[in-house]
mmCIF file of C-alpha atoms in Angstrom:
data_model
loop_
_atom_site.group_PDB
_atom_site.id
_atom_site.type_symbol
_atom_site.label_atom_id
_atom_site.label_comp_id
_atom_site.label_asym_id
_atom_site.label_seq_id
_atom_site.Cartn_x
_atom_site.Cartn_y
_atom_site.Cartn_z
ATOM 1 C CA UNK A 1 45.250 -64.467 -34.110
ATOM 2 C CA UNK A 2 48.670 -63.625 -34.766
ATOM 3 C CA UNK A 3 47.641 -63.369 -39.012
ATOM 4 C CA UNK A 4 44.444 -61.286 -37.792
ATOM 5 C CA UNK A 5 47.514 -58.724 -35.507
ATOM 6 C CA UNK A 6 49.900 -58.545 -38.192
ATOM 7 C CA UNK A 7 46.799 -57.502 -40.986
ATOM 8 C CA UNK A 8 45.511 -54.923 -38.220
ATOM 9 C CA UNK A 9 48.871 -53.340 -37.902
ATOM 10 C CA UNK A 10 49.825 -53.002 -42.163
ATOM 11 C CA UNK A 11 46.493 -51.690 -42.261
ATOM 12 C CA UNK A 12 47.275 -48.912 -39.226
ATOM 13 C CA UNK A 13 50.598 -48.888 -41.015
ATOM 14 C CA UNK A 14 48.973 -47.861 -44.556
ATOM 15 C CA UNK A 15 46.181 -45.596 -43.144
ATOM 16 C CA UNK A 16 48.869 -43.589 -41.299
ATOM 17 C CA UNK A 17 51.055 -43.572 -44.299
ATOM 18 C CA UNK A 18 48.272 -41.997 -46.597
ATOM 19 C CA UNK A 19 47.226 -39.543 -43.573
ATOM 20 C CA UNK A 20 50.789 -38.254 -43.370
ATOM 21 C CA UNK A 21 50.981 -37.878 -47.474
ATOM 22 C CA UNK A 22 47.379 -36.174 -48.021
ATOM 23 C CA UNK A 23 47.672 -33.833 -45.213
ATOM 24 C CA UNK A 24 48.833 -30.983 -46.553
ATOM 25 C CA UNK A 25 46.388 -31.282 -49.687
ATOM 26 C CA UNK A 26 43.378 -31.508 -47.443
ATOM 27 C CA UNK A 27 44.765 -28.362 -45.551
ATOM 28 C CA UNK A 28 45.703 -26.441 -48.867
ATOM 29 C CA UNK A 29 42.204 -26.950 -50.624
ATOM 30 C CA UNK A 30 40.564 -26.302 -47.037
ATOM 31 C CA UNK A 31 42.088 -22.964 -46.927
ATOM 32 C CA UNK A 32 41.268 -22.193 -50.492
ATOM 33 C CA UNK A 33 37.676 -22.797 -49.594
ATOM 34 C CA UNK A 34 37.419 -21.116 -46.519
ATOM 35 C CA UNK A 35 38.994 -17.804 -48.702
ATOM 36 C CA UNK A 36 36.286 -18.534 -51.406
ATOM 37 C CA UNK A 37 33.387 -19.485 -49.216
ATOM 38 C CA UNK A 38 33.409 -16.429 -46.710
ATOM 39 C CA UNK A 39 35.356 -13.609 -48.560
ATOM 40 C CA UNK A 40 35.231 -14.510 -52.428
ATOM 41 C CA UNK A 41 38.635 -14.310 -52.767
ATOM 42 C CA UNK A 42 40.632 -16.503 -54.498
ATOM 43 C CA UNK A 43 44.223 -17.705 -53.382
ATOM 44 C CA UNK A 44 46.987 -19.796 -54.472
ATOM 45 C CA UNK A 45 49.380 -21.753 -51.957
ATOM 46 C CA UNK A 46 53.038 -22.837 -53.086
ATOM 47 C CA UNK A 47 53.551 -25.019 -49.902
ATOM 48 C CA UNK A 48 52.465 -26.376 -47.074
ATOM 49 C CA UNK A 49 54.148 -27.781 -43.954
ATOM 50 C CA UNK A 50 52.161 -29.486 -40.841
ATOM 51 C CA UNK A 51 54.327 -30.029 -37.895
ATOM 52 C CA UNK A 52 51.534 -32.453 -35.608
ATOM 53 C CA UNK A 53 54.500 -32.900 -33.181
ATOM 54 C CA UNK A 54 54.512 -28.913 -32.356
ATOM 55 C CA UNK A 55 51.637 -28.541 -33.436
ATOM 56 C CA UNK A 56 52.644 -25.885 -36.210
ATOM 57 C CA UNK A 57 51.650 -25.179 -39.602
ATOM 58 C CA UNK A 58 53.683 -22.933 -42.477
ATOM 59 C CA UNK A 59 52.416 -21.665 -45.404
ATOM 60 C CA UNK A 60 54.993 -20.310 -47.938
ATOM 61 C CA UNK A 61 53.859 -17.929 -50.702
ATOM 62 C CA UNK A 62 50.580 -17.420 -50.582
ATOM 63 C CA UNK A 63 48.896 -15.083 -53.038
ATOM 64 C CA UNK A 64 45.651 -13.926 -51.608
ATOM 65 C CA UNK A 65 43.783 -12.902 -55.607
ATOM 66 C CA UNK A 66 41.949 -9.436 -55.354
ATOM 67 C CA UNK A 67 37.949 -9.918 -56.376
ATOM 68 C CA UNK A 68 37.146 -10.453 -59.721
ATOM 69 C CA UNK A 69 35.784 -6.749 -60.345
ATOM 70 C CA UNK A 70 39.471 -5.854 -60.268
ATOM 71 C CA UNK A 71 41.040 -8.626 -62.468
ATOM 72 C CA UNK A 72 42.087 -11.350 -60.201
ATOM 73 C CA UNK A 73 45.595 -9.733 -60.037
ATOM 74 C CA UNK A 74 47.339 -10.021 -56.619
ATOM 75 C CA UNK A 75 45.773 -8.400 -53.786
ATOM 76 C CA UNK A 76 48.512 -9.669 -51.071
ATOM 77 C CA UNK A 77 51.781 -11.979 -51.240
ATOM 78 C CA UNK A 78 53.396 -13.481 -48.343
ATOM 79 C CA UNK A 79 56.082 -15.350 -48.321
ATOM 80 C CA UNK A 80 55.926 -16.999 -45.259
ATOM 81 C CA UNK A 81 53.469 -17.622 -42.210
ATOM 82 C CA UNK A 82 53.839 -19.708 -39.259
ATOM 83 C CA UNK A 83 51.113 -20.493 -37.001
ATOM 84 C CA UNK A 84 51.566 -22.280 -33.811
ATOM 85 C CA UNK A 85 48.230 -23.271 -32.908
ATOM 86 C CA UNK A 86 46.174 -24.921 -30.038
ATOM 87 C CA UNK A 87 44.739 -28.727 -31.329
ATOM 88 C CA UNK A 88 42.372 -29.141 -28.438
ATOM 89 C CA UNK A 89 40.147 -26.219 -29.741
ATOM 90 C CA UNK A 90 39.521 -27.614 -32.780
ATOM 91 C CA UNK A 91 37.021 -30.168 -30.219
ATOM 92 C CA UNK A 92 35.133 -26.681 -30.068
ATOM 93 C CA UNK A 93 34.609 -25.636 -33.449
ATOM 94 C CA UNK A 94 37.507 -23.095 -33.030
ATOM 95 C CA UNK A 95 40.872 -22.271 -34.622
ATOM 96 C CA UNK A 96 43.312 -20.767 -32.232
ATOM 97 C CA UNK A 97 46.478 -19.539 -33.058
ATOM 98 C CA UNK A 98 48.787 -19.176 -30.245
ATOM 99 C CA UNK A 99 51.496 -17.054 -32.407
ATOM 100 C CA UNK A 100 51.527 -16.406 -35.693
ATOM 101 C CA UNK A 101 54.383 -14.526 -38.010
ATOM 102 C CA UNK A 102 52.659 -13.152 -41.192
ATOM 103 C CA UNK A 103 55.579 -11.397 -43.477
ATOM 104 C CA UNK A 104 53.528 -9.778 -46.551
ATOM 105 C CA UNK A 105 55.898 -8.975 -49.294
ATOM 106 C CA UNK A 106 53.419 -6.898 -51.024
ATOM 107 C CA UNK A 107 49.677 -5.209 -50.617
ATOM 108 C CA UNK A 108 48.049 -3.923 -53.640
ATOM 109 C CA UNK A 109 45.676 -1.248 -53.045
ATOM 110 C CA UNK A 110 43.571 -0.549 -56.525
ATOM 111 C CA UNK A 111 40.814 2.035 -56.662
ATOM 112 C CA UNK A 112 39.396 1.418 -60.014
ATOM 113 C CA UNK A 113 37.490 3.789 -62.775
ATOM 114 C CA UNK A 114 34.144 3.931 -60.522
ATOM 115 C CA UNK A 115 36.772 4.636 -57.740
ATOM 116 C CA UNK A 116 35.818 1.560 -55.808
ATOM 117 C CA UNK A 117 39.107 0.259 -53.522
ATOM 118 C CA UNK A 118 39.622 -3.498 -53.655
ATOM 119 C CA UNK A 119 39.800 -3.534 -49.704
ATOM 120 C CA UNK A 120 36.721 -2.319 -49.585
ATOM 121 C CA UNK A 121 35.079 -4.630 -51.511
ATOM 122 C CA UNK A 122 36.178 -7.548 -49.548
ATOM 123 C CA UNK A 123 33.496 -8.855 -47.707
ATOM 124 C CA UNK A 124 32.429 -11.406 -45.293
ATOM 125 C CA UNK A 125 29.812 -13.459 -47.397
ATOM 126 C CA UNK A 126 26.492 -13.690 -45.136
ATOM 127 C CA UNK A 127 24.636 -17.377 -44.104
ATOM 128 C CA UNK A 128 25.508 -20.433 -42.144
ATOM 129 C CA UNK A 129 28.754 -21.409 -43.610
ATOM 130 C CA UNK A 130 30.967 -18.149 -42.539
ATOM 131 C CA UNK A 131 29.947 -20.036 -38.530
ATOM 132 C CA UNK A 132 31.789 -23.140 -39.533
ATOM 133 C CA UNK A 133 34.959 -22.031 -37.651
ATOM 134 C CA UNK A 134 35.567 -19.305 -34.879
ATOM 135 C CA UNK A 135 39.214 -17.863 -35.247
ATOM 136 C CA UNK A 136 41.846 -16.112 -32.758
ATOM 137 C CA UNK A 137 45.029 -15.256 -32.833
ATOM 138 C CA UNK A 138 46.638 -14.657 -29.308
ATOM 139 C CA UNK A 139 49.726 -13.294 -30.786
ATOM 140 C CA UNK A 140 50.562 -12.076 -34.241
ATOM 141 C CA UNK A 141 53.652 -10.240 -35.421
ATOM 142 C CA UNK A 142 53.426 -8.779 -39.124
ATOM 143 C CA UNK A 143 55.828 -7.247 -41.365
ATOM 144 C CA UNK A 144 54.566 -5.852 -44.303
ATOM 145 C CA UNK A 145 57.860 -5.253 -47.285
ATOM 146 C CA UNK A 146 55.902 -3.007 -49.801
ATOM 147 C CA UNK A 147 52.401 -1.348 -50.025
ATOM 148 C CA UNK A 148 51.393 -0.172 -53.921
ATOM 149 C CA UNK A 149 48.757 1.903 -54.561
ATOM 150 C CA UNK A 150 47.135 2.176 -58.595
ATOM 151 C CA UNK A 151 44.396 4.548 -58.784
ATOM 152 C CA UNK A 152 42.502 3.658 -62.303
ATOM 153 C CA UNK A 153 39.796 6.533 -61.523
ATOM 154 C CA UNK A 154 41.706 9.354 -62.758
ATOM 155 C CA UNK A 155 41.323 8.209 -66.243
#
């Protein structure tokens, strides 16, 4: 019994350990998916921080990629968020952010030769995986550093 205690626990032991160093990968390629799957943007993620204690999570530098009609250059950079978030609603199919500081170093606004504007072509892709997960934010407080504008249409 006391062999069949001690295996249970290095098991729990090594399960948690593997948990708590995959975490943030699960999270970072979950995100990138969720970007691709219901906007068809592209984004990259630096870092990753999941506080389960709080429970918090912190992204630092993310580049959100504009479509690929206009070149996959950067659409928005942050260089931090922090989202404390409620854990219980995830039982619900829902992702609620209690607070959430977004600081966006820079928006690029492009309106290319056909004079099409990259904002506008962001989209919410249609069918039964944009329902996987219902999103609020309670309270959000943005700072935005720089906005650039390039208009390609003039020739």
């Amino acid at each position: 019994m006391k062999r069949f205690l001690a295996s249970l626990f290095l098991i729990f032991l090594i399960l948690a350990a593997v948990i708590s160093l995959t975490k943030e990968i699960v999270v970072r390629n979950w995100i990138q998916n969720a970007f691709k799957w219901h906007l068809n943007l592209n984004t990259q993620i630096q870092e990753i921080y999941i506080d389960l204690s709080r429970p918090r999570l912190t992204f630092e530098s993310l580049t959100i990629l504009n479509p690929p009609q206009f070149g996959q250059s950067p659409l928005a950079n942050t260089s931090e968020i922090i989202m404390d978030y409620d854990i219980s609603a995830f039982s619900h199919r829902q992702f609620r952010v209690k607070r959430m500081d977004l600081t966006l170093q820079e928006i690029n606004i492009i309106r290319d030769a056909k004079g099409e504007i990259n904002l506008n072509s962001i989209e919410n892709l249609p069918g039964e995986k944009t329902k996987f997960l219902n999103l609020s934010i309670e309270n959000l407080t943005l700072s935005i550093l720089r906005v650039t504008y390039q208009d390609l249409s003039s020739g």
